[in-house]
């Protein structure tokens, strides 16, 4: 599970990286958040994708495993929204619950980019 402390550090690190980058954007503004689910069965991710779409997420892709060392399919869903570490923690807990509800291997984390 991802802790609030880890998310606070993630926000801080992202702010620092963006301050040093060429085209700065703020993680504190509205951003494109990508969330990932994983399972060894790509078909098991299809109902999760449909459910996430019904919740207003954009389904980006279900990618196939790269090699035998990483046998997982990855579902990426995106949503443009604004978060704080606390609100992101609440969202992450919802996503863990969805992974459990659908009986897939795991919710696997997130990424953020400018909206």
PDB file of N, CA and C in Angstrom:
ATOM      1  N   UNK A   1       0.834  -1.187   0.000  1.00  0.00           N
ATOM      2  CA  UNK A   1       0.000   0.000   0.000  1.00  0.00           C
ATOM      3  C   UNK A   1       0.878   1.250   0.000  1.00  0.00           C
ATOM      4  N   UNK A   2       0.398   2.264  -0.646  1.00  0.00           N
ATOM      5  CA  UNK A   2       1.120   3.528  -0.739  1.00  0.00           C
ATOM      6  C   UNK A   2       0.677   4.418   0.427  1.00  0.00           C
ATOM      7  N   UNK A   3       1.632   4.869   1.227  1.00  0.00           N
ATOM      8  CA  UNK A   3       1.322   5.672   2.410  1.00  0.00           C
ATOM      9  C   UNK A   3       1.200   7.153   2.058  1.00  0.00           C
ATOM     10  N   UNK A   4       0.546   7.911   2.928  1.00  0.00           N
ATOM     11  CA  UNK A   4       0.449   9.360   2.758  1.00  0.00           C
ATOM     12  C   UNK A   4       1.853   9.975   2.769  1.00  0.00           C
ATOM     13  N   UNK A   5       2.730   9.456   3.644  1.00  0.00           N
ATOM     14  CA  UNK A   5       4.107   9.956   3.686  1.00  0.00           C
ATOM     15  C   UNK A   5       4.798   9.765   2.332  1.00  0.00           C
ATOM     16  N   UNK A   6       4.614   8.605   1.724  1.00  0.00           N
ATOM     17  CA  UNK A   6       5.212   8.345   0.414  1.00  0.00           C
ATOM     18  C   UNK A   6       4.635   9.293  -0.636  1.00  0.00           C
ATOM     19  N   UNK A   7       3.347   9.579  -0.540  1.00  0.00           N
ATOM     20  CA  UNK A   7       2.724  10.493  -1.498  1.00  0.00           C
ATOM     21  C   UNK A   7       3.199  11.928  -1.285  1.00  0.00           C
ATOM     22  N   UNK A   8       3.398  12.329  -0.043  1.00  0.00           N
ATOM     23  CA  UNK A   8       3.940  13.662   0.224  1.00  0.00           C
ATOM     24  C   UNK A   8       5.334  13.786  -0.382  1.00  0.00           C
ATOM     25  N   UNK A   9       6.132  12.732  -0.261  1.00  0.00           N
ATOM     26  CA  UNK A   9       7.467  12.729  -0.855  1.00  0.00           C
ATOM     27  C   UNK A   9       7.386  12.758  -2.381  1.00  0.00           C
ATOM     28  N   UNK A  10       6.427  12.007  -2.943  1.00  0.00           N
ATOM     29  CA  UNK A  10       6.211  11.996  -4.391  1.00  0.00           C
ATOM     30  C   UNK A  10       5.872  13.403  -4.885  1.00  0.00           C
ATOM     31  N   UNK A  11       4.978  14.102  -4.186  1.00  0.00           N
ATOM     32  CA  UNK A  11       4.620  15.471  -4.560  1.00  0.00           C
ATOM     33  C   UNK A  11       5.848  16.379  -4.482  1.00  0.00           C
ATOM     34  N   UNK A  12       6.607  16.261  -3.402  1.00  0.00           N
ATOM     35  CA  UNK A  12       7.799  17.088  -3.208  1.00  0.00           C
ATOM     36  C   UNK A  12       8.835  16.825  -4.300  1.00  0.00           C
ATOM     37  N   UNK A  13       9.103  15.563  -4.584  1.00  0.00           N
ATOM     38  CA  UNK A  13      10.071  15.196  -5.628  1.00  0.00           C
ATOM     39  C   UNK A  13       9.627  15.709  -6.997  1.00  0.00           C
ATOM     40  N   UNK A  14       8.326  15.598  -7.283  1.00  0.00           N
ATOM     41  CA  UNK A  14       7.809  16.052  -8.568  1.00  0.00           C
ATOM     42  C   UNK A  14       7.918  17.570  -8.680  1.00  0.00           C
ATOM     43  N   UNK A  15       7.626  18.280  -7.601  1.00  0.00           N
ATOM     44  CA  UNK A  15       7.792  19.740  -7.617  1.00  0.00           C
ATOM     45  C   UNK A  15       9.243  20.102  -7.933  1.00  0.00           C
ATOM     46  N   UNK A  16      10.180  19.407  -7.287  1.00  0.00           N
ATOM     47  CA  UNK A  16      11.606  19.697  -7.485  1.00  0.00           C
ATOM     48  C   UNK A  16      12.030  19.405  -8.926  1.00  0.00           C
ATOM     49  N   UNK A  17      11.629  18.258  -9.451  1.00  0.00           N
ATOM     50  CA  UNK A  17      11.994  17.891 -10.825  1.00  0.00           C
ATOM     51  C   UNK A  17      11.434  18.902 -11.813  1.00  0.00           C
ATOM     52  N   UNK A  18      10.203  19.339 -11.578  1.00  0.00           N
ATOM     53  CA  UNK A  18       9.575  20.282 -12.502  1.00  0.00           C
ATOM     54  C   UNK A  18      10.205  21.663 -12.401  1.00  0.00           C
ATOM     55  N   UNK A  19      10.690  22.029 -11.241  1.00  0.00           N
ATOM     56  CA  UNK A  19      11.365  23.327 -11.077  1.00  0.00           C
ATOM     57  C   UNK A  19      12.684  23.338 -11.848  1.00  0.00           C
ATOM     58  N   UNK A  20      13.308  22.163 -11.967  1.00  0.00           N
ATOM     59  CA  UNK A  20      14.586  22.052 -12.666  1.00  0.00           C
ATOM     60  C   UNK A  20      14.424  21.794 -14.158  1.00  0.00           C
ATOM     61  N   UNK A  21      13.198  21.502 -14.596  1.00  0.00           N
ATOM     62  CA  UNK A  21      12.960  21.112 -15.986  1.00  0.00           C
ATOM     63  C   UNK A  21      12.787  22.299 -16.909  1.00  0.00           C
ATOM     64  N   UNK A  22      12.699  22.009 -18.190  1.00  0.00           N
ATOM     65  CA  UNK A  22      12.581  23.046 -19.195  1.00  0.00           C
ATOM     66  C   UNK A  22      11.188  23.638 -19.318  1.00  0.00           C
ATOM     67  N   UNK A  23      10.165  22.811 -19.170  1.00  0.00           N
ATOM     68  CA  UNK A  23       8.788  23.269 -19.333  1.00  0.00           C
ATOM     69  C   UNK A  23       8.028  22.940 -18.048  1.00  0.00           C
ATOM     70  N   UNK A  24       8.130  23.807 -17.047  1.00  0.00           N
ATOM     71  CA  UNK A  24       7.566  23.479 -15.737  1.00  0.00           C
ATOM     72  C   UNK A  24       6.034  23.433 -15.724  1.00  0.00           C
ATOM     73  N   UNK A  25       5.528  22.552 -14.917  1.00  0.00           N
ATOM     74  CA  UNK A  25       4.109  22.461 -14.611  1.00  0.00           C
ATOM     75  C   UNK A  25       4.010  22.082 -13.142  1.00  0.00           C
ATOM     76  N   UNK A  26       2.879  22.309 -12.554  1.00  0.00           N
ATOM     77  CA  UNK A  26       2.730  22.088 -11.118  1.00  0.00           C
ATOM     78  C   UNK A  26       1.871  20.873 -10.815  1.00  0.00           C
ATOM     79  N   UNK A  27       2.386  19.994  -9.987  1.00  0.00           N
ATOM     80  CA  UNK A  27       1.626  18.832  -9.543  1.00  0.00           C
ATOM     81  C   UNK A  27       0.441  19.265  -8.672  1.00  0.00           C
ATOM     82  N   UNK A  28       0.475  20.490  -8.187  1.00  0.00           N
ATOM     83  CA  UNK A  28      -0.606  20.999  -7.347  1.00  0.00           C
ATOM     84  C   UNK A  28      -1.788  21.518  -8.159  1.00  0.00           C
ATOM     85  N   UNK A  29      -1.613  21.642  -9.474  1.00  0.00           N
ATOM     86  CA  UNK A  29      -2.697  22.066 -10.357  1.00  0.00           C
ATOM     87  C   UNK A  29      -3.449  20.834 -10.875  1.00  0.00           C
ATOM     88  N   UNK A  30      -4.375  21.056 -11.767  1.00  0.00           N
ATOM     89  CA  UNK A  30      -5.066  19.962 -12.434  1.00  0.00           C
ATOM     90  C   UNK A  30      -4.061  19.274 -13.365  1.00  0.00           C
ATOM     91  N   UNK A  31      -3.939  17.952 -13.231  1.00  0.00           N
ATOM     92  CA  UNK A  31      -2.957  17.167 -13.981  1.00  0.00           C
ATOM     93  C   UNK A  31      -3.616  15.943 -14.597  1.00  0.00           C
ATOM     94  N   UNK A  32      -2.884  15.297 -15.490  1.00  0.00           N
ATOM     95  CA  UNK A  32      -3.315  13.996 -16.024  1.00  0.00           C
ATOM     96  C   UNK A  32      -2.702  12.922 -15.142  1.00  0.00           C
ATOM     97  N   UNK A  33      -3.559  12.216 -14.433  1.00  0.00           N
ATOM     98  CA  UNK A  33      -3.125  11.139 -13.548  1.00  0.00           C
ATOM     99  C   UNK A  33      -3.352   9.809 -14.249  1.00  0.00           C
ATOM    100  N   UNK A  34      -2.327   8.999 -14.325  1.00  0.00           N
ATOM    101  CA  UNK A  34      -2.414   7.657 -14.895  1.00  0.00           C
ATOM    102  C   UNK A  34      -2.343   6.659 -13.750  1.00  0.00           C
ATOM    103  N   UNK A  35      -3.268   5.706 -13.761  1.00  0.00           N
ATOM    104  CA  UNK A  35      -3.333   4.676 -12.728  1.00  0.00           C
ATOM    105  C   UNK A  35      -3.221   3.317 -13.406  1.00  0.00           C
ATOM    106  N   UNK A  36      -2.552   2.375 -12.735  1.00  0.00           N
ATOM    107  CA  UNK A  36      -2.234   1.090 -13.352  1.00  0.00           C
ATOM    108  C   UNK A  36      -2.732  -0.084 -12.510  1.00  0.00           C
ATOM    109  N   UNK A  37      -3.327  -1.051 -13.199  1.00  0.00           N
ATOM    110  CA  UNK A  37      -3.734  -2.319 -12.601  1.00  0.00           C
ATOM    111  C   UNK A  37      -2.968  -3.420 -13.315  1.00  0.00           C
ATOM    112  N   UNK A  38      -2.689  -4.525 -12.613  1.00  0.00           N
ATOM    113  CA  UNK A  38      -1.934  -5.616 -13.215  1.00  0.00           C
ATOM    114  C   UNK A  38      -2.595  -6.964 -12.932  1.00  0.00           C
ATOM    115  N   UNK A  39      -2.383  -7.876 -13.872  1.00  0.00           N
ATOM    116  CA  UNK A  39      -2.800  -9.257 -13.677  1.00  0.00           C
ATOM    117  C   UNK A  39      -2.077 -10.117 -14.713  1.00  0.00           C
ATOM    118  N   UNK A  40      -1.896 -11.383 -14.398  1.00  0.00           N
ATOM    119  CA  UNK A  40      -1.256 -12.300 -15.341  1.00  0.00           C
ATOM    120  C   UNK A  40      -2.191 -12.700 -16.479  1.00  0.00           C
ATOM    121  N   UNK A  41      -3.483 -12.401 -16.327  1.00  0.00           N
ATOM    122  CA  UNK A  41      -4.488 -12.706 -17.348  1.00  0.00           C
ATOM    123  C   UNK A  41      -5.031 -11.391 -17.900  1.00  0.00           C
ATOM    124  N   UNK A  42      -4.679 -11.076 -19.130  1.00  0.00           N
ATOM    125  CA  UNK A  42      -5.130  -9.832 -19.743  1.00  0.00           C
ATOM    126  C   UNK A  42      -6.637  -9.722 -19.828  1.00  0.00           C
ATOM    127  N   UNK A  43      -7.317 -10.872 -20.033  1.00  0.00           N
ATOM    128  CA  UNK A  43      -8.775 -10.858 -20.115  1.00  0.00           C
ATOM    129  C   UNK A  43      -9.415 -10.438 -18.790  1.00  0.00           C
ATOM    130  N   UNK A  44      -8.740 -10.715 -17.677  1.00  0.00           N
ATOM    131  CA  UNK A  44      -9.274 -10.348 -16.361  1.00  0.00           C
ATOM    132  C   UNK A  44      -9.293  -8.831 -16.175  1.00  0.00           C
ATOM    133  N   UNK A  45      -8.497  -8.117 -16.959  1.00  0.00           N
ATOM    134  CA  UNK A  45      -8.449  -6.660 -16.846  1.00  0.00           C
ATOM    135  C   UNK A  45      -9.559  -5.966 -17.635  1.00  0.00           C
ATOM    136  N   UNK A  46     -10.189  -6.683 -18.570  1.00  0.00           N
ATOM    137  CA  UNK A  46     -11.252  -6.084 -19.394  1.00  0.00           C
ATOM    138  C   UNK A  46     -12.430  -5.562 -18.550  1.00  0.00           C
ATOM    139  N   UNK A  47     -12.976  -6.362 -17.604  1.00  0.00           N
ATOM    140  CA  UNK A  47     -14.074  -5.835 -16.787  1.00  0.00           C
ATOM    141  C   UNK A  47     -13.645  -4.657 -15.919  1.00  0.00           C
ATOM    142  N   UNK A  48     -12.394  -4.654 -15.486  1.00  0.00           N
ATOM    143  CA  UNK A  48     -11.882  -3.527 -14.700  1.00  0.00           C
ATOM    144  C   UNK A  48     -11.861  -2.282 -15.589  1.00  0.00           C
ATOM    145  N   UNK A  49     -11.405  -2.431 -16.818  1.00  0.00           N
ATOM    146  CA  UNK A  49     -11.367  -1.310 -17.757  1.00  0.00           C
ATOM    147  C   UNK A  49     -12.766  -0.745 -17.978  1.00  0.00           C
ATOM    148  N   UNK A  50     -13.743  -1.617 -18.179  1.00  0.00           N
ATOM    149  CA  UNK A  50     -15.122  -1.165 -18.386  1.00  0.00           C
ATOM    150  C   UNK A  50     -15.648  -0.434 -17.155  1.00  0.00           C
ATOM    151  N   UNK A  51     -15.349  -0.972 -15.987  1.00  0.00           N
ATOM    152  CA  UNK A  51     -15.786  -0.342 -14.734  1.00  0.00           C
ATOM    153  C   UNK A  51     -15.153   1.036 -14.573  1.00  0.00           C
ATOM    154  N   UNK A  52     -13.861   1.130 -14.829  1.00  0.00           N
ATOM    155  CA  UNK A  52     -13.168   2.408 -14.675  1.00  0.00           C
ATOM    156  C   UNK A  52     -13.700   3.438 -15.672  1.00  0.00           C
ATOM    157  N   UNK A  53     -14.016   2.995 -16.871  1.00  0.00           N
ATOM    158  CA  UNK A  53     -14.602   3.887 -17.865  1.00  0.00           C
ATOM    159  C   UNK A  53     -15.957   4.404 -17.381  1.00  0.00           C
ATOM    160  N   UNK A  54     -16.739   3.543 -16.736  1.00  0.00           N
ATOM    161  CA  UNK A  54     -18.041   3.964 -16.215  1.00  0.00           C
ATOM    162  C   UNK A  54     -17.895   4.981 -15.082  1.00  0.00           C
ATOM    163  N   UNK A  55     -16.708   5.034 -14.464  1.00  0.00           N
ATOM    164  CA  UNK A  55     -16.438   5.990 -13.392  1.00  0.00           C
ATOM    165  C   UNK A  55     -15.808   7.284 -13.916  1.00  0.00           C
ATOM    166  N   UNK A  56     -15.688   7.413 -15.240  1.00  0.00           N
ATOM    167  CA  UNK A  56     -15.175   8.637 -15.826  1.00  0.00           C
ATOM    168  C   UNK A  56     -13.703   8.629 -16.179  1.00  0.00           C
ATOM    169  N   UNK A  57     -13.051   7.484 -16.079  1.00  0.00           N
ATOM    170  CA  UNK A  57     -11.649   7.368 -16.460  1.00  0.00           C
ATOM    171  C   UNK A  57     -11.565   7.094 -17.950  1.00  0.00           C
ATOM    172  N   UNK A  58     -10.451   7.468 -18.551  1.00  0.00           N
ATOM    173  CA  UNK A  58     -10.160   7.137 -19.941  1.00  0.00           C
ATOM    174  C   UNK A  58      -9.279   5.896 -19.939  1.00  0.00           C
ATOM    175  N   UNK A  59      -9.724   4.859 -20.633  1.00  0.00           N
ATOM    176  CA  UNK A  59      -8.920   3.648 -20.752  1.00  0.00           C
ATOM    177  C   UNK A  59      -7.871   3.905 -21.830  1.00  0.00           C
ATOM    178  N   UNK A  60      -6.605   3.806 -21.456  1.00  0.00           N
ATOM    179  CA  UNK A  60      -5.513   4.076 -22.389  1.00  0.00           C
ATOM    180  C   UNK A  60      -5.122   2.803 -23.126  1.00  0.00           C
ATOM    181  N   UNK A  61      -4.873   1.726 -22.367  1.00  0.00           N
ATOM    182  CA  UNK A  61      -4.395   0.508 -23.014  1.00  0.00           C
ATOM    183  C   UNK A  61      -4.284  -0.623 -22.001  1.00  0.00           C
ATOM    184  N   UNK A  62      -4.313  -1.829 -22.523  1.00  0.00           N
ATOM    185  CA  UNK A  62      -3.892  -3.011 -21.768  1.00  0.00           C
ATOM    186  C   UNK A  62      -2.673  -3.528 -22.514  1.00  0.00           C
ATOM    187  N   UNK A  63      -1.515  -3.431 -21.862  1.00  0.00           N
ATOM    188  CA  UNK A  63      -0.273  -3.842 -22.516  1.00  0.00           C
ATOM    189  C   UNK A  63       0.079  -5.273 -22.127  1.00  0.00           C
ATOM    190  N   UNK A  64       0.687  -5.965 -23.066  1.00  0.00           N
ATOM    191  CA  UNK A  64       1.090  -7.349 -22.847  1.00  0.00           C
ATOM    192  C   UNK A  64       2.420  -7.395 -22.108  1.00  0.00           C
ATOM    193  N   UNK A  65       2.716  -8.536 -21.485  1.00  0.00           N
ATOM    194  CA  UNK A  65       3.999  -8.683 -20.786  1.00  0.00           C
ATOM    195  C   UNK A  65       5.175  -8.455 -21.729  1.00  0.00           C
ATOM    196  N   UNK A  66       6.224  -7.826 -21.185  1.00  0.00           N
ATOM    197  CA  UNK A  66       7.436  -7.582 -21.973  1.00  0.00           C
ATOM    198  C   UNK A  66       8.276  -8.839 -22.123  1.00  0.00           C
ATOM    199  N   UNK A  67       8.350  -9.617 -21.043  1.00  0.00           N
ATOM    200  CA  UNK A  67       9.196 -10.812 -21.066  1.00  0.00           C
ATOM    201  C   UNK A  67       8.764 -11.763 -19.953  1.00  0.00           C
ATOM    202  N   UNK A  68       9.471 -12.873 -19.835  1.00  0.00           N
ATOM    203  CA  UNK A  68       9.125 -13.883 -18.838  1.00  0.00           C
ATOM    204  C   UNK A  68       9.357 -13.405 -17.410  1.00  0.00           C
ATOM    205  N   UNK A  69      10.250 -12.430 -17.234  1.00  0.00           N
ATOM    206  CA  UNK A  69      10.536 -11.935 -15.890  1.00  0.00           C
ATOM    207  C   UNK A  69       9.414 -11.054 -15.363  1.00  0.00           C
ATOM    208  N   UNK A  70       8.633 -10.460 -16.252  1.00  0.00           N
ATOM    209  CA  UNK A  70       7.496  -9.628 -15.878  1.00  0.00           C
ATOM    210  C   UNK A  70       6.272 -10.173 -16.608  1.00  0.00           C
ATOM    211  N   UNK A  71       5.613 -11.197 -16.025  1.00  0.00           N
ATOM    212  CA  UNK A  71       4.539 -11.880 -16.738  1.00  0.00           C
ATOM    213  C   UNK A  71       3.184 -11.163 -16.687  1.00  0.00           C
ATOM    214  N   UNK A  72       3.171  -9.894 -16.308  1.00  0.00           N
ATOM    215  CA  UNK A  72       1.902  -9.206 -16.082  1.00  0.00           C
ATOM    216  C   UNK A  72       1.447  -8.362 -17.269  1.00  0.00           C
ATOM    217  N   UNK A  73       0.138  -8.351 -17.460  1.00  0.00           N
ATOM    218  CA  UNK A  73      -0.528  -7.402 -18.338  1.00  0.00           C
ATOM    219  C   UNK A  73      -0.801  -6.160 -17.494  1.00  0.00           C
ATOM    220  N   UNK A  74      -0.717  -4.985 -18.105  1.00  0.00           N
ATOM    221  CA  UNK A  74      -0.952  -3.726 -17.399  1.00  0.00           C
ATOM    222  C   UNK A  74      -2.122  -2.989 -18.028  1.00  0.00           C
ATOM    223  N   UNK A  75      -3.070  -2.588 -17.199  1.00  0.00           N
ATOM    224  CA  UNK A  75      -4.169  -1.725 -17.618  1.00  0.00           C
ATOM    225  C   UNK A  75      -3.837  -0.316 -17.158  1.00  0.00           C
ATOM    226  N   UNK A  76      -3.830   0.627 -18.093  1.00  0.00           N
ATOM    227  CA  UNK A  76      -3.626   2.035 -17.746  1.00  0.00           C
ATOM    228  C   UNK A  76      -4.926   2.784 -17.975  1.00  0.00           C
ATOM    229  N   UNK A  77      -5.362   3.503 -16.939  1.00  0.00           N
ATOM    230  CA  UNK A  77      -6.506   4.396 -17.049  1.00  0.00           C
ATOM    231  C   UNK A  77      -6.059   5.787 -16.615  1.00  0.00           C
ATOM    232  N   UNK A  78      -6.574   6.800 -17.278  1.00  0.00           N
ATOM    233  CA  UNK A  78      -6.191   8.183 -16.984  1.00  0.00           C
ATOM    234  C   UNK A  78      -7.406   8.990 -16.555  1.00  0.00           C
ATOM    235  N   UNK A  79      -7.127  10.013 -15.744  1.00  0.00           N
ATOM    236  CA  UNK A  79      -8.165  10.959 -15.367  1.00  0.00           C
ATOM    237  C   UNK A  79      -7.497  12.305 -15.119  1.00  0.00           C
ATOM    238  N   UNK A  80      -8.085  13.357 -15.667  1.00  0.00           N
ATOM    239  CA  UNK A  80      -7.584  14.704 -15.453  1.00  0.00           C
ATOM    240  C   UNK A  80      -8.297  15.258 -14.227  1.00  0.00           C
ATOM    241  N   UNK A  81      -7.503  15.543 -13.196  1.00  0.00           N
ATOM    242  CA  UNK A  81      -8.069  16.035 -11.942  1.00  0.00           C
ATOM    243  C   UNK A  81      -6.968  16.630 -11.079  1.00  0.00           C
ATOM    244  N   UNK A  82      -7.378  17.283 -10.023  1.00  0.00           N
ATOM    245  CA  UNK A  82      -6.435  17.905  -9.096  1.00  0.00           C
ATOM    246  C   UNK A  82      -6.399  17.081  -7.813  1.00  0.00           C
ATOM    247  N   UNK A  83      -5.189  16.901  -7.262  1.00  0.00           N
ATOM    248  CA  UNK A  83      -5.026  16.128  -6.025  1.00  0.00           C
ATOM    249  C   UNK A  83      -4.080  16.815  -5.058  1.00  0.00           C
ATOM    250  N   UNK A  84      -4.270  16.472  -3.807  1.00  0.00           N
ATOM    251  CA  UNK A  84      -3.310  16.727  -2.741  1.00  0.00           C
ATOM    252  C   UNK A  84      -2.813  15.344  -2.328  1.00  0.00           C
ATOM    253  N   UNK A  85      -1.763  15.256  -1.529  1.00  0.00           N
ATOM    254  CA  UNK A  85      -1.364  13.921  -1.055  1.00  0.00           C
ATOM    255  C   UNK A  85      -2.513  13.183  -0.354  1.00  0.00           C
ATOM    256  N   UNK A  86      -3.312  13.897   0.423  1.00  0.00           N
ATOM    257  CA  UNK A  86      -4.419  13.244   1.134  1.00  0.00           C
ATOM    258  C   UNK A  86      -5.510  12.770   0.181  1.00  0.00           C
ATOM    259  N   UNK A  87      -5.868  13.595  -0.795  1.00  0.00           N
ATOM    260  CA  UNK A  87      -6.919  13.170  -1.735  1.00  0.00           C
ATOM    261  C   UNK A  87      -6.425  12.042  -2.632  1.00  0.00           C
ATOM    262  N   UNK A  88      -5.141  12.074  -2.968  1.00  0.00           N
ATOM    263  CA  UNK A  88      -4.581  10.989  -3.774  1.00  0.00           C
ATOM    264  C   UNK A  88      -4.542   9.693  -2.974  1.00  0.00           C
ATOM    265  N   UNK A  89      -4.256   9.785  -1.689  1.00  0.00           N
ATOM    266  CA  UNK A  89      -4.276   8.593  -0.825  1.00  0.00           C
ATOM    267  C   UNK A  89      -5.674   7.986  -0.810  1.00  0.00           C
ATOM    268  N   UNK A  90      -6.700   8.826  -0.714  1.00  0.00           N
ATOM    269  CA  UNK A  90      -8.084   8.329  -0.742  1.00  0.00           C
ATOM    270  C   UNK A  90      -8.377   7.649  -2.078  1.00  0.00           C
ATOM    271  N   UNK A  91      -7.915   8.247  -3.183  1.00  0.00           N
ATOM    272  CA  UNK A  91      -8.127   7.650  -4.500  1.00  0.00           C
ATOM    273  C   UNK A  91      -7.417   6.307  -4.599  1.00  0.00           C
ATOM    274  N   UNK A  92      -6.187   6.253  -4.134  1.00  0.00           N
ATOM    275  CA  UNK A  92      -5.402   5.015  -4.177  1.00  0.00           C
ATOM    276  C   UNK A  92      -6.110   3.906  -3.393  1.00  0.00           C
ATOM    277  N   UNK A  93      -6.667   4.232  -2.260  1.00  0.00           N
ATOM    278  CA  UNK A  93      -7.389   3.229  -1.465  1.00  0.00           C
ATOM    279  C   UNK A  93      -8.604   2.704  -2.242  1.00  0.00           C
ATOM    280  N   UNK A  94      -9.297   3.590  -2.956  1.00  0.00           N
ATOM    281  CA  UNK A  94     -10.419   3.171  -3.803  1.00  0.00           C
ATOM    282  C   UNK A  94      -9.941   2.207  -4.889  1.00  0.00           C
ATOM    283  N   UNK A  95      -8.777   2.491  -5.472  1.00  0.00           N
ATOM    284  CA  UNK A  95      -8.262   1.658  -6.555  1.00  0.00           C
ATOM    285  C   UNK A  95      -7.803   0.291  -6.059  1.00  0.00           C
ATOM    286  N   UNK A  96      -7.199   0.250  -4.870  1.00  0.00           N
ATOM    287  CA  UNK A  96      -6.876  -1.048  -4.272  1.00  0.00           C
ATOM    288  C   UNK A  96      -8.149  -1.866  -4.063  1.00  0.00           C
ATOM    289  N   UNK A  97      -9.214  -1.203  -3.605  1.00  0.00           N
ATOM    290  CA  UNK A  97     -10.492  -1.892  -3.366  1.00  0.00           C
ATOM    291  C   UNK A  97     -11.081  -2.412  -4.676  1.00  0.00           C
ATOM    292  N   UNK A  98     -10.942  -1.656  -5.761  1.00  0.00           N
ATOM    293  CA  UNK A  98     -11.435  -2.109  -7.064  1.00  0.00           C
ATOM    294  C   UNK A  98     -10.652  -3.333  -7.526  1.00  0.00           C
ATOM    295  N   UNK A  99      -9.344  -3.323  -7.345  1.00  0.00           N
ATOM    296  CA  UNK A  99      -8.534  -4.491  -7.715  1.00  0.00           C
ATOM    297  C   UNK A  99      -8.999  -5.716  -6.940  1.00  0.00           C
ATOM    298  N   UNK A 100      -9.262  -5.533  -5.658  1.00  0.00           N
ATOM    299  CA  UNK A 100      -9.737  -6.649  -4.839  1.00  0.00           C
ATOM    300  C   UNK A 100     -11.134  -7.093  -5.270  1.00  0.00           C
ATOM    301  N   UNK A 101     -12.005  -6.133  -5.529  1.00  0.00           N
ATOM    302  CA  UNK A 101     -13.379  -6.436  -5.952  1.00  0.00           C
ATOM    303  C   UNK A 101     -13.402  -7.297  -7.214  1.00  0.00           C
ATOM    304  N   UNK A 102     -12.509  -7.004  -8.161  1.00  0.00           N
ATOM    305  CA  UNK A 102     -12.488  -7.729  -9.426  1.00  0.00           C
ATOM    306  C   UNK A 102     -11.564  -8.948  -9.393  1.00  0.00           C
ATOM    307  N   UNK A 103     -10.899  -9.169  -8.278  1.00  0.00           N
ATOM    308  CA  UNK A 103     -10.072 -10.366  -8.117  1.00  0.00           C
ATOM    309  C   UNK A 103      -8.844 -10.385  -9.009  1.00  0.00           C
ATOM    310  N   UNK A 104      -8.305  -9.208  -9.313  1.00  0.00           N
ATOM    311  CA  UNK A 104      -7.084  -9.173 -10.110  1.00  0.00           C
ATOM    312  C   UNK A 104      -5.878  -9.102  -9.175  1.00  0.00           C
ATOM    313  N   UNK A 105      -4.690  -9.241  -9.744  1.00  0.00           N
ATOM    314  CA  UNK A 105      -3.475  -9.323  -8.925  1.00  0.00           C
ATOM    315  C   UNK A 105      -3.266  -8.092  -8.063  1.00  0.00           C
ATOM    316  N   UNK A 106      -3.386  -6.867  -8.654  1.00  0.00           N
ATOM    317  CA  UNK A 106      -3.063  -5.700  -7.847  1.00  0.00           C
ATOM    318  C   UNK A 106      -3.390  -4.401  -8.569  1.00  0.00           C
ATOM    319  N   UNK A 107      -3.528  -3.344  -7.768  1.00  0.00           N
ATOM    320  CA  UNK A 107      -3.414  -1.978  -8.247  1.00  0.00           C
ATOM    321  C   UNK A 107      -1.921  -1.694  -8.146  1.00  0.00           C
ATOM    322  N   UNK A 108      -1.323  -1.114  -9.194  1.00  0.00           N
ATOM    323  CA  UNK A 108       0.137  -1.070  -9.264  1.00  0.00           C
ATOM    324  C   UNK A 108       0.749   0.323  -9.237  1.00  0.00           C
ATOM    325  N   UNK A 109      -0.014   1.351  -8.923  1.00  0.00           N
ATOM    326  CA  UNK A 109       0.588   2.658  -8.791  1.00  0.00           C
ATOM    327  C   UNK A 109       0.104   3.655  -9.825  1.00  0.00           C
ATOM    328  N   UNK A 110       0.781   4.832  -9.817  1.00  0.00           N
ATOM    329  CA  UNK A 110       0.316   5.919 -10.667  1.00  0.00           C
ATOM    330  C   UNK A 110       1.491   6.699 -11.223  1.00  0.00           C
ATOM    331  N   UNK A 111       1.150   7.560 -12.166  1.00  0.00           N
ATOM    332  CA  UNK A 111       2.091   8.498 -12.740  1.00  0.00           C
ATOM    333  C   UNK A 111       1.318   9.798 -12.955  1.00  0.00           C
ATOM    334  N   UNK A 112       2.034  10.893 -13.102  1.00  0.00           N
ATOM    335  CA  UNK A 112       1.372  12.181 -13.304  1.00  0.00           C
ATOM    336  C   UNK A 112       2.136  12.984 -14.341  1.00  0.00           C
ATOM    337  N   UNK A 113       1.378  13.690 -15.193  1.00  0.00           N
ATOM    338  CA  UNK A 113       1.942  14.588 -16.175  1.00  0.00           C
ATOM    339  C   UNK A 113       1.054  15.835 -16.249  1.00  0.00           C
ATOM    340  N   UNK A 114       1.528  16.831 -16.971  1.00  0.00           N
ATOM    341  CA  UNK A 114       0.727  18.034 -17.162  1.00  0.00           C
ATOM    342  C   UNK A 114      -0.561  17.673 -17.903  1.00  0.00           C
ATOM    343  N   UNK A 115      -1.612  18.382 -17.573  1.00  0.00           N
ATOM    344  CA  UNK A 115      -2.915  18.114 -18.208  1.00  0.00           C
ATOM    345  C   UNK A 115      -2.941  18.594 -19.640  1.00  0.00           C
TER     346      UNK A 115
END
